Structure formats: structure tokens, C-alpha cells
PDB file of C-alpha atoms in Angstrom:
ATOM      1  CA  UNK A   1     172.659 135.767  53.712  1.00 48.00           C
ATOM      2  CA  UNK A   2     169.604 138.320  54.219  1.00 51.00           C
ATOM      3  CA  UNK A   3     168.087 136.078  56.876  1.00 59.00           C
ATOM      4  CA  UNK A   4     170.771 135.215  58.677  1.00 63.00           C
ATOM      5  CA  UNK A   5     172.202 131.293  59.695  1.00 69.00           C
ATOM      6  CA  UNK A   6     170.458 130.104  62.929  1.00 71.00           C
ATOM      7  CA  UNK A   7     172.878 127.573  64.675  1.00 74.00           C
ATOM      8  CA  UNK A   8     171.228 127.257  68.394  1.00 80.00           C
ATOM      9  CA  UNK A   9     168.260 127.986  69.552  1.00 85.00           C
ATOM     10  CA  UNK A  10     166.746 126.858  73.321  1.00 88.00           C
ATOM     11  CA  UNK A  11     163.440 125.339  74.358  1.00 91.00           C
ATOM     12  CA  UNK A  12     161.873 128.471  75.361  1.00 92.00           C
ATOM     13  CA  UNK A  13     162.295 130.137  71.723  1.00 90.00           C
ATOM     14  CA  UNK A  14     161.135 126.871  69.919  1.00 89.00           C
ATOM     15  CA  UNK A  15     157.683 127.308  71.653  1.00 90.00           C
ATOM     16  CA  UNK A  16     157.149 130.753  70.636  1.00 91.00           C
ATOM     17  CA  UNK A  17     158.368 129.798  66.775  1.00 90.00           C
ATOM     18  CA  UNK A  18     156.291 126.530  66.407  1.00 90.00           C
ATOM     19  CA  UNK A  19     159.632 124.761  65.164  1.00 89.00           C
ATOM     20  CA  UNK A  20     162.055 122.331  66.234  1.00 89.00           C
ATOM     21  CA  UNK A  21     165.961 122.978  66.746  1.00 88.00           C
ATOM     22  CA  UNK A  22     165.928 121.047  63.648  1.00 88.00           C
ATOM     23  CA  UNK A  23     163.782 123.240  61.567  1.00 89.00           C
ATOM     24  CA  UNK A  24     164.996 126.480  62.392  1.00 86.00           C
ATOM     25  CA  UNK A  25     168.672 125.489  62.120  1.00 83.00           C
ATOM     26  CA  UNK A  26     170.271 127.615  59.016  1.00 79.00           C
ATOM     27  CA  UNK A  27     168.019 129.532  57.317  1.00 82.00           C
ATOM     28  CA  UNK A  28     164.829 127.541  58.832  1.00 79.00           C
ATOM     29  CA  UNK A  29     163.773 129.933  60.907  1.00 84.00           C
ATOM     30  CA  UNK A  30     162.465 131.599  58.325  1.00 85.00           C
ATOM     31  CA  UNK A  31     159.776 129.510  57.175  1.00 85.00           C
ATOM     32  CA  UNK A  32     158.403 130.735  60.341  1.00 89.00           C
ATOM     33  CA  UNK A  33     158.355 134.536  60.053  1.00 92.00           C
ATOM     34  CA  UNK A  34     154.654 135.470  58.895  1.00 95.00           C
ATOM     35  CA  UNK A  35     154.584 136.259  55.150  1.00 94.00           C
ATOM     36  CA  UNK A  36     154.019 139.477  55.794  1.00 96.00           C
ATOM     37  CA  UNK A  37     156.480 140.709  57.705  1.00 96.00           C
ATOM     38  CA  UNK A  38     159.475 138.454  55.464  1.00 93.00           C
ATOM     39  CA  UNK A  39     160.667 141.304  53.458  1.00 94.00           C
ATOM     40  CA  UNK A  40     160.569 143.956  56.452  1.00 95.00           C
ATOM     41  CA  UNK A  41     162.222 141.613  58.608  1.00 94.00           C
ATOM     42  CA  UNK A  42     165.086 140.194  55.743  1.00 92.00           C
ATOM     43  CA  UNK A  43     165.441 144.132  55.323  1.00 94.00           C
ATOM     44  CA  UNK A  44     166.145 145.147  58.859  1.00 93.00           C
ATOM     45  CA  UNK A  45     168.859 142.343  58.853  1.00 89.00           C
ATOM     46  CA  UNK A  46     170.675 143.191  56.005  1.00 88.00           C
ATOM     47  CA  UNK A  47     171.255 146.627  57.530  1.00 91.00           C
ATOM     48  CA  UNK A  48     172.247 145.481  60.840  1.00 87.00           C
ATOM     49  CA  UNK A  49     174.887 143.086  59.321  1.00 82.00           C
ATOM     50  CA  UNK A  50     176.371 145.587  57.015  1.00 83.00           C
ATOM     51  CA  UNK A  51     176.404 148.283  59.456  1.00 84.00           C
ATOM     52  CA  UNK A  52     177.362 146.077  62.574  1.00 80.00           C
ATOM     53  CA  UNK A  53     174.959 147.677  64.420  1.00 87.00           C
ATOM     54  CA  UNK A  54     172.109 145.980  66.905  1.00 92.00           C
ATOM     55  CA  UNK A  55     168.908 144.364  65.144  1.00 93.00           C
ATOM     56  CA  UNK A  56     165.556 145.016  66.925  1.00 96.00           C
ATOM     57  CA  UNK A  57     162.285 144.432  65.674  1.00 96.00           C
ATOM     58  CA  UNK A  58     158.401 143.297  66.175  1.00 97.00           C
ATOM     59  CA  UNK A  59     157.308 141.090  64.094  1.00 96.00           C
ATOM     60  CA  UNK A  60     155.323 137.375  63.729  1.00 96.00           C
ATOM     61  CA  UNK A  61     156.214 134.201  63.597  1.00 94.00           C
ATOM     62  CA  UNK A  62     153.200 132.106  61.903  1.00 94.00           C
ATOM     63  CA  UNK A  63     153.093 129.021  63.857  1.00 91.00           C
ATOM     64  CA  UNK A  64     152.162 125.349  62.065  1.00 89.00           C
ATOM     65  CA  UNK A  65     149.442 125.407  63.767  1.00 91.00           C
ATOM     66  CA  UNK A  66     147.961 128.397  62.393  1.00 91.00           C
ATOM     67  CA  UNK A  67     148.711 130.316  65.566  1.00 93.00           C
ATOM     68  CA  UNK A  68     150.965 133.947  64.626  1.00 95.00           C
ATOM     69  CA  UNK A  69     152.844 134.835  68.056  1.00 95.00           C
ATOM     70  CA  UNK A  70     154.400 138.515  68.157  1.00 97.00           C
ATOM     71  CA  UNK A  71     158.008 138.786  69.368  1.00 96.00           C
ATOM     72  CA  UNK A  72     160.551 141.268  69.933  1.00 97.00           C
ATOM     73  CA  UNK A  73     163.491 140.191  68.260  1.00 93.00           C
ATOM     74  CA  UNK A  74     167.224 141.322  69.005  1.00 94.00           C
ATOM     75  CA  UNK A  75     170.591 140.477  67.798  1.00 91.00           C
ATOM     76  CA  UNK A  76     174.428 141.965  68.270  1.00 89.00           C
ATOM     77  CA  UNK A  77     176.739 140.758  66.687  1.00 81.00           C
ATOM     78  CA  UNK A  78     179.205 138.040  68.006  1.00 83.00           C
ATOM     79  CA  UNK A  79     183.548 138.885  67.954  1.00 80.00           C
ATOM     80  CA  UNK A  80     186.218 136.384  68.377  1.00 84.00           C
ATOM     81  CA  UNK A  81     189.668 137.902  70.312  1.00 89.00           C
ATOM     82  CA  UNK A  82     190.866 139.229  66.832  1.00 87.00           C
ATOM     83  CA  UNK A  83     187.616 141.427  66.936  1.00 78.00           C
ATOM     84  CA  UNK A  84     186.233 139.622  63.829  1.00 79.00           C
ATOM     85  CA  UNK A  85     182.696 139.174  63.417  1.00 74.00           C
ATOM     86  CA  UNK A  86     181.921 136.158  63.775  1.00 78.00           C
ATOM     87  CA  UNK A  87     178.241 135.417  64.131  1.00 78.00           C
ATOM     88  CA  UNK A  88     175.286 136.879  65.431  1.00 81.00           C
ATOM     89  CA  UNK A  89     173.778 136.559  69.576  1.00 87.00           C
ATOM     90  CA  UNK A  90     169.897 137.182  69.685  1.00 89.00           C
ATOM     91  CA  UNK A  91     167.240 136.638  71.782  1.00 91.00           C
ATOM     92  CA  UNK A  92     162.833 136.811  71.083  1.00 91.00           C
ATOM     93  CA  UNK A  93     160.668 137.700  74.170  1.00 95.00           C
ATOM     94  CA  UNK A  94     156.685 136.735  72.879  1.00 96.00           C
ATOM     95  CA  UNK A  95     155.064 140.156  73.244  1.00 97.00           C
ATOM     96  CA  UNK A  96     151.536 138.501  71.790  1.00 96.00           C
ATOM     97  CA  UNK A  97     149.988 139.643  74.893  1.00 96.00           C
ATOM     98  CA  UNK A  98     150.730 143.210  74.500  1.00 96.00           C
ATOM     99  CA  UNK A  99     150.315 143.313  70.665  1.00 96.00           C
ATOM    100  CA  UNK A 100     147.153 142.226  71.127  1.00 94.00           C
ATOM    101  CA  UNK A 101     146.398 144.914  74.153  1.00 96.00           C
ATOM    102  CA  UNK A 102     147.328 147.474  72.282  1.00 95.00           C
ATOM    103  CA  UNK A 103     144.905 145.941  69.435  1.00 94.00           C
ATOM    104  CA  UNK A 104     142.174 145.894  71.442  1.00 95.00           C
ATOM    105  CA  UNK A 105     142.649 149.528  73.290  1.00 93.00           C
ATOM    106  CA  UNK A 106     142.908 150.873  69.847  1.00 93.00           C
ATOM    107  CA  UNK A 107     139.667 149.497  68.245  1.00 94.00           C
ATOM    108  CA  UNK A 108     137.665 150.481  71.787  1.00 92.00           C
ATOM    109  CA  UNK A 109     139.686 154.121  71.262  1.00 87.00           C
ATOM    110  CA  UNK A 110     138.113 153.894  67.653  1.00 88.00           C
ATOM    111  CA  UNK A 111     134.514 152.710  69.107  1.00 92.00           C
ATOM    112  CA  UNK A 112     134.592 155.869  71.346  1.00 87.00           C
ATOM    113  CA  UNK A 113     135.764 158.540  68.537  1.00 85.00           C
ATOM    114  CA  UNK A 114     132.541 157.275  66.174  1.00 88.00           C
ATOM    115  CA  UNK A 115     130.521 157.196  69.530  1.00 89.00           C
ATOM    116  CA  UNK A 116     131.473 160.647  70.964  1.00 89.00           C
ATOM    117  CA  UNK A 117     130.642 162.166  67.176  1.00 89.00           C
ATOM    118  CA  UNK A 118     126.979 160.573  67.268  1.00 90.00           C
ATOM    119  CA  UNK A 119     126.148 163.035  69.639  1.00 90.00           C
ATOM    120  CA  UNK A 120     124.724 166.649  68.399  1.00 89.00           C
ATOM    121  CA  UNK A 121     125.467 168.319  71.747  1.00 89.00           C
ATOM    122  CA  UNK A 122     129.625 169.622  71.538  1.00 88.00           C
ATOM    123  CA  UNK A 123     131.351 167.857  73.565  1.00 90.00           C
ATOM    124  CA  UNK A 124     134.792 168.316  74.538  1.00 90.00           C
ATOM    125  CA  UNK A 125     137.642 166.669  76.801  1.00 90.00           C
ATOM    126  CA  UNK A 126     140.347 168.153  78.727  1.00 90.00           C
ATOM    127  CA  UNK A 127     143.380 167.477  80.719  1.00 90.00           C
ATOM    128  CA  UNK A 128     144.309 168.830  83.982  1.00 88.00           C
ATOM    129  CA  UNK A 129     146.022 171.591  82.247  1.00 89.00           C
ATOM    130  CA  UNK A 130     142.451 172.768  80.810  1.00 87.00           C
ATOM    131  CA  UNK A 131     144.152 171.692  77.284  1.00 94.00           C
ATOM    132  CA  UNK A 132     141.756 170.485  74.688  1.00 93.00           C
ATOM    133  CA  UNK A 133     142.622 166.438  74.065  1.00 92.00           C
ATOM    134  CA  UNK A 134     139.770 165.223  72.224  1.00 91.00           C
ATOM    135  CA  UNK A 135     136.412 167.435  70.344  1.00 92.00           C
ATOM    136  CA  UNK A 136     133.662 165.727  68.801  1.00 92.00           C
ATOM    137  CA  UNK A 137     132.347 167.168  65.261  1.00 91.00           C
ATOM    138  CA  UNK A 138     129.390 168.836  66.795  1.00 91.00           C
ATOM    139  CA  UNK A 139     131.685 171.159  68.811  1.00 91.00           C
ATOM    140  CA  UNK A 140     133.820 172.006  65.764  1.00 92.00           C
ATOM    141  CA  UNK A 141     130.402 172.429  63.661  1.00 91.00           C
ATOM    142  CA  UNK A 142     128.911 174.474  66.652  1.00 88.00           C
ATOM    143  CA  UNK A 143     132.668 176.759  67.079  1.00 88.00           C
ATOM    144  CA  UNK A 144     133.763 177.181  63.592  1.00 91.00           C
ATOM    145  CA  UNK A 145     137.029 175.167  65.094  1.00 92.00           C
ATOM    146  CA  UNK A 146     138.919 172.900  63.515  1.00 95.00           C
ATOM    147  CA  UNK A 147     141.171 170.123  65.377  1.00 94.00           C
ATOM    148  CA  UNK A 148     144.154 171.890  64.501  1.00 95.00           C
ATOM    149  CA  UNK A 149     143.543 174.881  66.071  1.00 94.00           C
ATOM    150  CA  UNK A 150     142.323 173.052  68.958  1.00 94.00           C
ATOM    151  CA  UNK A 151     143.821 169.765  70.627  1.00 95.00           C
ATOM    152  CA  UNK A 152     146.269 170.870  72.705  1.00 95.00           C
ATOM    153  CA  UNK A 153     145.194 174.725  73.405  1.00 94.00           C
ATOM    154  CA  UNK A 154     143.582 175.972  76.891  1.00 90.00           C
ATOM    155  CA  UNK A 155     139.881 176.043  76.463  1.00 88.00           C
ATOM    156  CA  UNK A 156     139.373 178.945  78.247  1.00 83.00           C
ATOM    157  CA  UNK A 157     141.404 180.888  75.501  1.00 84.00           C
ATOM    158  CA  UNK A 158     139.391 179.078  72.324  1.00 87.00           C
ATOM    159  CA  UNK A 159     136.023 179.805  74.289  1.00 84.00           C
ATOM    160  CA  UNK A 160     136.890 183.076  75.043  1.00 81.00           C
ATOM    161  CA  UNK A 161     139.137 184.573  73.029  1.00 76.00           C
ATOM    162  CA  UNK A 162     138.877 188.246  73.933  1.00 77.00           C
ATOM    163  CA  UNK A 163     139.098 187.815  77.570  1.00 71.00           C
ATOM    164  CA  UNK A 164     135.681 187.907  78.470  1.00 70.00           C
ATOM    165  CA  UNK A 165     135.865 189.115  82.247  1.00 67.00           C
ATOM    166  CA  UNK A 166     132.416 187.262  83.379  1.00 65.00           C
ATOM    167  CA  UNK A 167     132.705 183.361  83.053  1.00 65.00           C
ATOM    168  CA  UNK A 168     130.526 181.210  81.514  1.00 68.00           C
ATOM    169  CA  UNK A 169     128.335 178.544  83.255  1.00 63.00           C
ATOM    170  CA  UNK A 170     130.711 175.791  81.990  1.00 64.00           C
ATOM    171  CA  UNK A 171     133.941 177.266  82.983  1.00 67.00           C
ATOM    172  CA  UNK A 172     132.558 178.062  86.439  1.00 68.00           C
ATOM    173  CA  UNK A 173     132.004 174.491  86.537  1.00 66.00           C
ATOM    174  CA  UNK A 174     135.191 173.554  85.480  1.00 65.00           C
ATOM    175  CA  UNK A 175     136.941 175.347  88.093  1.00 67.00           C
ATOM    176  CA  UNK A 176     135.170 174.252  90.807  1.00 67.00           C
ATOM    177  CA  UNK A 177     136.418 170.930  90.335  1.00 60.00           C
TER     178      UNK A 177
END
């Protein structure tokens, strides 16, 4: 079976599905996996039963309720004495919290990007290392620099690329940080 036969399931994992014991005995559990993440999910299963290796996976459970509740799902597989396989043990931890954490930090990361680029002054970011992380498209208009040839290189170098022995205004105040 690609979904794989539930046959117990505790208290704890039928409040993160949405479904009784009931419902997500067999193959009822999968009534709950959100449409869109079925066919990964059936997928992922298939290979861990044929290869008898562990299943792990994020993915959502669409609640009947309308709720969808991320969980990271696991599963190795159960042997009787004779070493036969004889079943599957898994376990879901409800990681909605984070997934929605990391949705969040990414649209603000996304807000910033658009915001740093409204400006016409070139403004760039660095780490401790005085490696370009971050350039917004004035500074690559004003350098002739692309991204490529920038995240990740010492700004010192990229602003003066012949070794220019008197420092400019910015990296003096850079270094006396």
C-alpha cells in the first residue's frame, strides 16, 4: 500500500490530525494529509518501504475544521525475532509553530530586500569578516558589480582592487569599529 496501514495511534497525534483512532485506522489517515502534499508524501513512503530505510518528512495534515497543522513525520520499520518486517513504528511532532516562523522571517527578509533597493544611495552589508552578505541595486548600478562577484568577497578587495595604500572615508570607519 503507498500510504501505509495505520493500526494505533495515541491521543496526542489525534489532536494534531483532526481525526479519531477510528478514522485514521488503515488507510484513514490519509484523508487527512493536505491535498497538496498527498503525492509527495505517498512517494516518500513507497521508497522507504521498498528500501527499508527510515521515512522523514514535513508535511500538513488539513484538519476538519479547516485548520492545516505542519508535522514532522517519522517511521522505521518494525521486525519480529525472525527479522521480518513486520510493520511500520512512527511518530509526528506539530512543527506549525516553526513553519509558520520561518514563514513569517522569510516574507519580513523579502520586505527588507525590496526596501533596501528603494534607496538610490549603495548600500552594502557585511559580516565580521568584512565579507559582502547583502548589496542593494544602487551599489551594483553605482560599482559595475554584480552579486556574483560580490556576496561573500572582502569589501576592502572589491572597493579597492589595486591596493590603494590611503583608505577611504568608509573603510576608516569600518575599522574603527
Amino acid at each position: 500500500d503507498a500510504a501505509g496501514l495505520c493500526v494505533y495511534v495515541n491521543e496526542r497525534w489525534c489532536e494534531i490530525s483532526g481525526l479519531t483512532p477510528e478514522e485514521a485506522s488503515g488507510d484513514g489517515w490519509c484523508v487527512a494529509l493536505h491535498p497538496d502534499d498527498q503525492e509527495r508524501v505517498f512517494v516518500e513512503w513507497q521508497h522507504a518501504t521498498t528500501t527499508n530505510s527510515p521515512f522523514r518528512s514535513e508535511y500538513r495534515f488539513q484538519r476538519k475544521d479547516g485548520r492545516v497543522t505542519w508535522v514532522y513525520g517519522q517511521a522505521v520499520a518494525d521486525v519480529n525475532e525472525q527479522g521480518e518486517h513486520i510493520g511500520f513504528v512512527g511518530s509526528i511532532t506539530d512543527i506549525t509553530e516553526r513553519k509558520l516562523a520561518e514563514q513569517l522571517l522569510a516574507k519580513s527578509a523579502t520586505e527588507w530586500i525590496y526596501a533596501m533597493d528603494f534607496f538610490e544611495d549603495a548600500i552594502y552589508l557585511i559580516d565580521l569578516d568584512d565579507k559582502v552578505v547583502r548589496a542593494n541595486r544602487a551599489f551594483y548600478q553605482m560599482t559595475g558589480l554584480t552579486p556574483e562577484t560580490t556576496i561573500g568577497h572582502d569589501i576592502t578587495t572589491l572597493m579597492h582592487p589595486h591596493g590603494e595604500s590611503a583608505p577611504c572615508p568608509v573603510c576608516q570607519a569600518r575599522h574603527a569599529r
